[in-house]
PDB file of C-alpha atoms in Angstrom:
ATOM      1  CA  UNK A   1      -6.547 -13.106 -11.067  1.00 39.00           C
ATOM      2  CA  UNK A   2      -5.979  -9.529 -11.994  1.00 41.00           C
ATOM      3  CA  UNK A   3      -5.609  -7.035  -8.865  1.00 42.00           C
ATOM      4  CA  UNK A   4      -7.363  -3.524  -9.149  1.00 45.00           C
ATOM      5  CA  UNK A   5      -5.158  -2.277  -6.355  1.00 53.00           C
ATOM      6  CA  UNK A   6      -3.596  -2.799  -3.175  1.00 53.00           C
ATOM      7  CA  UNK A   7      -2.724  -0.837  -0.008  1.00 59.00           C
ATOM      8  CA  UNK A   8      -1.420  -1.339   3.256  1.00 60.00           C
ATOM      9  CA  UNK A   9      -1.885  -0.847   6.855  1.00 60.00           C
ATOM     10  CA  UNK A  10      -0.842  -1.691  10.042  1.00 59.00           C
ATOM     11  CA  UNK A  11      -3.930  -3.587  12.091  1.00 60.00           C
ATOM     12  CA  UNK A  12      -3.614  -5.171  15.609  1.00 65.00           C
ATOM     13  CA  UNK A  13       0.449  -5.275  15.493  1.00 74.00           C
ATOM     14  CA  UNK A  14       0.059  -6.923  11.897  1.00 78.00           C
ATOM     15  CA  UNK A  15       1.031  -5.587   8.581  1.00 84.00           C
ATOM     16  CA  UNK A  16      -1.915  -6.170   5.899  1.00 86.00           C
ATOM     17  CA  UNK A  17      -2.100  -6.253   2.679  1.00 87.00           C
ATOM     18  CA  UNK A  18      -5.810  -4.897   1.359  1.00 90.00           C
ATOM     19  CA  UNK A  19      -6.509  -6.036  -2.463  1.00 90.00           C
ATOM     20  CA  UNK A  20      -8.779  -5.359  -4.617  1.00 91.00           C
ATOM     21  CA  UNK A  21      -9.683  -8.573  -6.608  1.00 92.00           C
ATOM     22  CA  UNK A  22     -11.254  -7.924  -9.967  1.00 91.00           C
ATOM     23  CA  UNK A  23     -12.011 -11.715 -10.922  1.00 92.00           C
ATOM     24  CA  UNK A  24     -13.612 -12.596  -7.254  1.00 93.00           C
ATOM     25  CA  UNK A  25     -15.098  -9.005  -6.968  1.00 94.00           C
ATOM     26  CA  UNK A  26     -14.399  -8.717  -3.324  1.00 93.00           C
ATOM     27  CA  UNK A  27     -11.758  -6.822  -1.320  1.00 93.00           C
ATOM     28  CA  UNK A  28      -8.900  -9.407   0.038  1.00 92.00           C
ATOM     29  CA  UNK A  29      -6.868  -8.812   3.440  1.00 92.00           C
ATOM     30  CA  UNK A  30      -3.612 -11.014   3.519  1.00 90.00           C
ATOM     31  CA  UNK A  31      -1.145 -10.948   6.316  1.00 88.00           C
ATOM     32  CA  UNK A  32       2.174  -9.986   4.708  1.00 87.00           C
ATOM     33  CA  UNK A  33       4.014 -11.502   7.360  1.00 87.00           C
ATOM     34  CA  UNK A  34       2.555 -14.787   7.126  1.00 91.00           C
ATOM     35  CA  UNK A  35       1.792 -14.997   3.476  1.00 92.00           C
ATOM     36  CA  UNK A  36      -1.631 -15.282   4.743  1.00 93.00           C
ATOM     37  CA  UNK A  37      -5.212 -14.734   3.288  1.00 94.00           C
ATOM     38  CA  UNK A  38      -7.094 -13.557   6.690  1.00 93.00           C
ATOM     39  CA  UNK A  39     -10.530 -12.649   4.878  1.00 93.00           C
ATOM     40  CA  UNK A  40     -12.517 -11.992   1.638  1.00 94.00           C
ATOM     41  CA  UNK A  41     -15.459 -10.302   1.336  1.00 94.00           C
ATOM     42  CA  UNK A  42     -17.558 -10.204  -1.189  1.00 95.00           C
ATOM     43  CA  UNK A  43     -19.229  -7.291  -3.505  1.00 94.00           C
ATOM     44  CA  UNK A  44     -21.953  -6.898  -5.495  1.00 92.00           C
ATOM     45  CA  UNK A  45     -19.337  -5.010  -8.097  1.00 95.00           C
ATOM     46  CA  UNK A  46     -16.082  -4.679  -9.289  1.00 93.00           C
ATOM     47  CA  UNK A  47     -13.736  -3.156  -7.159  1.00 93.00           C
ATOM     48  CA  UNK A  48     -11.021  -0.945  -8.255  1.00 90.00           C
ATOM     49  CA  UNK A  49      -8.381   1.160  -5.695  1.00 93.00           C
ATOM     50  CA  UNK A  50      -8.444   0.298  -2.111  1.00 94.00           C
ATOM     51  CA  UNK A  51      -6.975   2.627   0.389  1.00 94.00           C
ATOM     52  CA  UNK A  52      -6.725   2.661   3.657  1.00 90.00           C
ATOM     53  CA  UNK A  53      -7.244   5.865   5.705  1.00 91.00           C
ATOM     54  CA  UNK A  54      -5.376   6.910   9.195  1.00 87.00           C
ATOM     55  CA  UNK A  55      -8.753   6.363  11.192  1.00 88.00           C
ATOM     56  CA  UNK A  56      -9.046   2.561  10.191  1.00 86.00           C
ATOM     57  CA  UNK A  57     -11.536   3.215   7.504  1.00 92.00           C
ATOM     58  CA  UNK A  58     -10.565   1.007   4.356  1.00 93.00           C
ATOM     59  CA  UNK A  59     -12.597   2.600   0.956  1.00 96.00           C
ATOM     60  CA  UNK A  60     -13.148   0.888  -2.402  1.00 96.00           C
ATOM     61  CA  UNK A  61     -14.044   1.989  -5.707  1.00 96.00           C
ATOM     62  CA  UNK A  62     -16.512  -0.089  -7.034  1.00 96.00           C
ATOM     63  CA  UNK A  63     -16.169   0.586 -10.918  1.00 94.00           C
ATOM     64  CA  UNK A  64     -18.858  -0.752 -12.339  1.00 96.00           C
ATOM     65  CA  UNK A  65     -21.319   0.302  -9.571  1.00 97.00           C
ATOM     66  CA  UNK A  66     -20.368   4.098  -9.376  1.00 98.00           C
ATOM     67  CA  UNK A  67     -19.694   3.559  -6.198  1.00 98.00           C
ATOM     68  CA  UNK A  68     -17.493   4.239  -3.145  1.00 98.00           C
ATOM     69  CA  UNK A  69     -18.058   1.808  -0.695  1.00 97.00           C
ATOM     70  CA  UNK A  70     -16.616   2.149   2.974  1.00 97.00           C
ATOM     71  CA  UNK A  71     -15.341  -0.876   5.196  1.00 96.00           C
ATOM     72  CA  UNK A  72     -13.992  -1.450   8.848  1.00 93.00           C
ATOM     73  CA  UNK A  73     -11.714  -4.208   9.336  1.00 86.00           C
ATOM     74  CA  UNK A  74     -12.328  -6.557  12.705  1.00 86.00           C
ATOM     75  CA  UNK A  75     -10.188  -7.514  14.994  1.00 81.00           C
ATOM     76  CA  UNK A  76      -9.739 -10.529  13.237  1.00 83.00           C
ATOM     77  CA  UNK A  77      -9.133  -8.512   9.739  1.00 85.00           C
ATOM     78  CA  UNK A  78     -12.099  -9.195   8.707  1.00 89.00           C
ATOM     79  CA  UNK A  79     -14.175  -6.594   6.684  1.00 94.00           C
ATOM     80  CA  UNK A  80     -17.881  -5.419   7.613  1.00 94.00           C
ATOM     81  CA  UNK A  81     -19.321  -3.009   5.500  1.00 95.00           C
ATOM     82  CA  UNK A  82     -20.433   0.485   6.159  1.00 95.00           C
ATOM     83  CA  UNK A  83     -21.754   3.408   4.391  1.00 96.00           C
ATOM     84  CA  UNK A  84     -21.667   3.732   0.169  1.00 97.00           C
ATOM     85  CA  UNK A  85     -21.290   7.064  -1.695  1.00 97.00           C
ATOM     86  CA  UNK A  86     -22.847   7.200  -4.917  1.00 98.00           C
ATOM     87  CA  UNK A  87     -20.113   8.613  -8.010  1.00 98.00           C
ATOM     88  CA  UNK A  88     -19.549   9.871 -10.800  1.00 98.00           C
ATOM     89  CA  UNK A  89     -19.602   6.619 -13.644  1.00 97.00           C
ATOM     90  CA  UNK A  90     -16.485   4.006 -13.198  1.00 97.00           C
ATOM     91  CA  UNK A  91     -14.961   5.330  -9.931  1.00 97.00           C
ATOM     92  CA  UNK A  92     -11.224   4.597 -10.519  1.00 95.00           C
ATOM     93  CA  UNK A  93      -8.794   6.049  -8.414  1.00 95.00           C
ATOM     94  CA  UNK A  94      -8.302   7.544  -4.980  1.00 97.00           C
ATOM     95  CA  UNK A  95      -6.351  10.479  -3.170  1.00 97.00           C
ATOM     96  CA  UNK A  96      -5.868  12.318  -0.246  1.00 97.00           C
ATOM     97  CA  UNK A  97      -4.712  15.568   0.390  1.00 97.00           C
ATOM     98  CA  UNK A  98      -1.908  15.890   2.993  1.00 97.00           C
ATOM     99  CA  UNK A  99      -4.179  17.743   5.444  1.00 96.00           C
ATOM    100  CA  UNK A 100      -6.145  14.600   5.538  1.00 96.00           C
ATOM    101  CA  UNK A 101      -9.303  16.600   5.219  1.00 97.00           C
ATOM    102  CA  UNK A 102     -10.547  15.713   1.401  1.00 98.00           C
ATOM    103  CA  UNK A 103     -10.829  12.699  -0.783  1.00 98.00           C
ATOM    104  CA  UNK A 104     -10.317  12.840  -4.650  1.00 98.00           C
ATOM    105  CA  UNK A 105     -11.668  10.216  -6.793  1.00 98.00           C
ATOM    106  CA  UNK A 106     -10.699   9.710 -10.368  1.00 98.00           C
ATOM    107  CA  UNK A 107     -14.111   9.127 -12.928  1.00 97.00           C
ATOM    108  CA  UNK A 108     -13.120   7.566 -15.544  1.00 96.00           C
ATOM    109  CA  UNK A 109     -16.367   7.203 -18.016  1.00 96.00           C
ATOM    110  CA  UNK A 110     -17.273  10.431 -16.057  1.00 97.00           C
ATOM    111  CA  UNK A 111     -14.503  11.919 -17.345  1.00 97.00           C
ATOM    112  CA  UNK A 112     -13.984  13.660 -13.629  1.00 97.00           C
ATOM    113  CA  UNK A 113     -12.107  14.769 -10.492  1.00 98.00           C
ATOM    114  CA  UNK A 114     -14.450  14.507  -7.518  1.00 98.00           C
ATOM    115  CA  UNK A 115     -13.952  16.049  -4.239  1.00 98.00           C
ATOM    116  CA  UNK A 116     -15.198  14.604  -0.807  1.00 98.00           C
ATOM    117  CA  UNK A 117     -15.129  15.295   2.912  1.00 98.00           C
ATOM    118  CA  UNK A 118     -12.748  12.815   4.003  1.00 97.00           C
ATOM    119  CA  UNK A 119     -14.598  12.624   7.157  1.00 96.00           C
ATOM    120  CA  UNK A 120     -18.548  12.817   6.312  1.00 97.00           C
ATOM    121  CA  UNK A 121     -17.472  11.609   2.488  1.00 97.00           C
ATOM    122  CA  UNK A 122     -20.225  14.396   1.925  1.00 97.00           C
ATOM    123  CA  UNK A 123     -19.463  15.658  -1.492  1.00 97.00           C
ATOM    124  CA  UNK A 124     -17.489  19.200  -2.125  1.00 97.00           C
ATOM    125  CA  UNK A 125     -16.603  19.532  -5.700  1.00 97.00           C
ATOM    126  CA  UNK A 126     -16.358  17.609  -9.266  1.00 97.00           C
ATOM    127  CA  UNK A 127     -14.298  18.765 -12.323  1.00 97.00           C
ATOM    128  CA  UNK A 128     -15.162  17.978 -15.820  1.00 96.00           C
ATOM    129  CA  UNK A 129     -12.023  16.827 -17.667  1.00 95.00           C
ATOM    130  CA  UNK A 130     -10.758  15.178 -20.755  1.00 93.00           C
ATOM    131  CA  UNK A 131     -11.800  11.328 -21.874  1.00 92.00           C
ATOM    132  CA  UNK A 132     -10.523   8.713 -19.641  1.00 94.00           C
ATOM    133  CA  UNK A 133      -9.140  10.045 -16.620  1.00 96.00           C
ATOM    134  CA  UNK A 134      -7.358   7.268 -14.448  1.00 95.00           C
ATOM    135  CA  UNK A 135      -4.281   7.929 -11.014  1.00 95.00           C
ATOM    136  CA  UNK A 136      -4.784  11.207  -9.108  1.00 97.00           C
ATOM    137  CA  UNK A 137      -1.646  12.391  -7.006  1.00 97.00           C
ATOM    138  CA  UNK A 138      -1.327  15.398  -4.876  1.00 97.00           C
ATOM    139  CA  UNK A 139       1.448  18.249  -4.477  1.00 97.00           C
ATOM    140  CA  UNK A 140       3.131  18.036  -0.686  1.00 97.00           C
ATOM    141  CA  UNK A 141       1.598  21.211  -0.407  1.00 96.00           C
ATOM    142  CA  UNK A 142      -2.150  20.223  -1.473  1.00 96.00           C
ATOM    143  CA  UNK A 143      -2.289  22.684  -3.719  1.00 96.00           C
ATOM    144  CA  UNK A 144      -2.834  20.768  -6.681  1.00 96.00           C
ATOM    145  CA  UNK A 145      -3.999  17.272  -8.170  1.00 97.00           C
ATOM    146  CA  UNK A 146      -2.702  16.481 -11.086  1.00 96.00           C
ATOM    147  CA  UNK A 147      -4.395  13.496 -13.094  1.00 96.00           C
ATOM    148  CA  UNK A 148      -2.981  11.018 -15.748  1.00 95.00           C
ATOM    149  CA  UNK A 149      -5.475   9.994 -18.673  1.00 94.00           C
ATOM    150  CA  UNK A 150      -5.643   6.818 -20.154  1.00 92.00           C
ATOM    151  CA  UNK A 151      -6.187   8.211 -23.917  1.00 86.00           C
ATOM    152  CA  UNK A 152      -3.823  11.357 -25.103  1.00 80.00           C
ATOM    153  CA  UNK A 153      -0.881  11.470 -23.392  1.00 78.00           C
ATOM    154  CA  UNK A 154      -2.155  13.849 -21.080  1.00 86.00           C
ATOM    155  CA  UNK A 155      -1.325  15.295 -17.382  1.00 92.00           C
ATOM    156  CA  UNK A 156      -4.597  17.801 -16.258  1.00 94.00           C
ATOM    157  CA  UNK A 157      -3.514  19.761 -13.433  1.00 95.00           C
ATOM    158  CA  UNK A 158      -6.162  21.216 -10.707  1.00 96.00           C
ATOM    159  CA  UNK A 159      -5.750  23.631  -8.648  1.00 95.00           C
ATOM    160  CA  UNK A 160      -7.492  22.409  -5.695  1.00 96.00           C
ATOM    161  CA  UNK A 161      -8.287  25.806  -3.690  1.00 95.00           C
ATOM    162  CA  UNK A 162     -10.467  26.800  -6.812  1.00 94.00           C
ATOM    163  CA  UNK A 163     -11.249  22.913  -7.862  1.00 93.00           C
ATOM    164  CA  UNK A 164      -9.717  24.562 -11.658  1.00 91.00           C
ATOM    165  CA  UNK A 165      -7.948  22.837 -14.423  1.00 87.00           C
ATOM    166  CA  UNK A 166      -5.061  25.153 -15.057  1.00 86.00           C
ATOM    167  CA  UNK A 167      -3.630  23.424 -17.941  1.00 65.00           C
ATOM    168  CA  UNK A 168      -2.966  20.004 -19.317  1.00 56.00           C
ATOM    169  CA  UNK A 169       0.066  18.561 -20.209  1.00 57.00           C
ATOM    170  CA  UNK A 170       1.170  16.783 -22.917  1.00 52.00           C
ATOM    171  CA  UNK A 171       3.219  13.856 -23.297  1.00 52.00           C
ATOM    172  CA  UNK A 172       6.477  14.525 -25.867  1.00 42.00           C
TER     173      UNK A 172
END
């Protein structure tokens, strides 16, 4: 089955795996220790990056929803839902910035950078940019986000203070 994404966290002395299934269309917590499966839940869409945040909090992209979709993992691993953020179309991929206090999320069909709250996932900002924008990564500084594109060999670079492409990049 083809994985969207995985992350990892540490939950109840365990080390988890969190996956995001593409063929089931649900978000899959494994023990790594064990070589486990400890839950699956299931979604109404396809889900693309999973991350999981300091506070517990495990988010989703749900690609063909244009959503983000929020989870809390149970004592037993186990995933209950909680709030869903609507997105720009095909949600891809997720960031943080290293003050922990905004989300980025990749758009790929809607060609854009969007900016959360990390903590109210309230929206703050979206940048328009070039076709098929997929992974997000930010500077150790949090100054910018710089975003890899599935079509042109491209790199667009954001300042994030300003939420303004500088320049793009291109692949030689």
């Amino acid at each position: 089955a083809p994985l969207a994404a995985f992350a990892h966290g540490a939950h109840g002395g365990k080390t988890l795996a969190f996956i995001g299934d593409e063929d089931a269309k649900s978000p899959v917590v494994v023990d790594v220790d064990q070589k486990k499966e400890l839950s699956v839940t299931k979604l109404d869409g396809t889900p693309g990056q999973v991350m999981v945040l300091a506070d517990g909090r495990v988010l989703v992209t749900i690609r063909d929803q244009n959503k983000l979709a929020v989870f809390h993992a149970s004592d037993d691993a186990s995933l209950t839902a909680g709030c869903s953020v609507d997105t720009s179309s095909e949600p891809i991929a997720m960031a943080t910035t290293p003050d922990a206090k905004t989300l980025l999320v990749t758009a790929g069909w809607g060609k854009a950078l969007e900016a959360y709250d990390l903590a109210s996932l309230s929206p703050k900002a979206k940048v328009q940019l070039p076709r098929e924008p997929r992974t997000v990564v930010v500077d150790d500084e949090g100054k910018y986000a710089y975003v890899s594109h599935a079509v042109g060999a491209r790199v667009s670079i954001i300042e994030l203070a300003t939420m303004k492409p500088q320049r793009k990049l291109a692949q030689i």
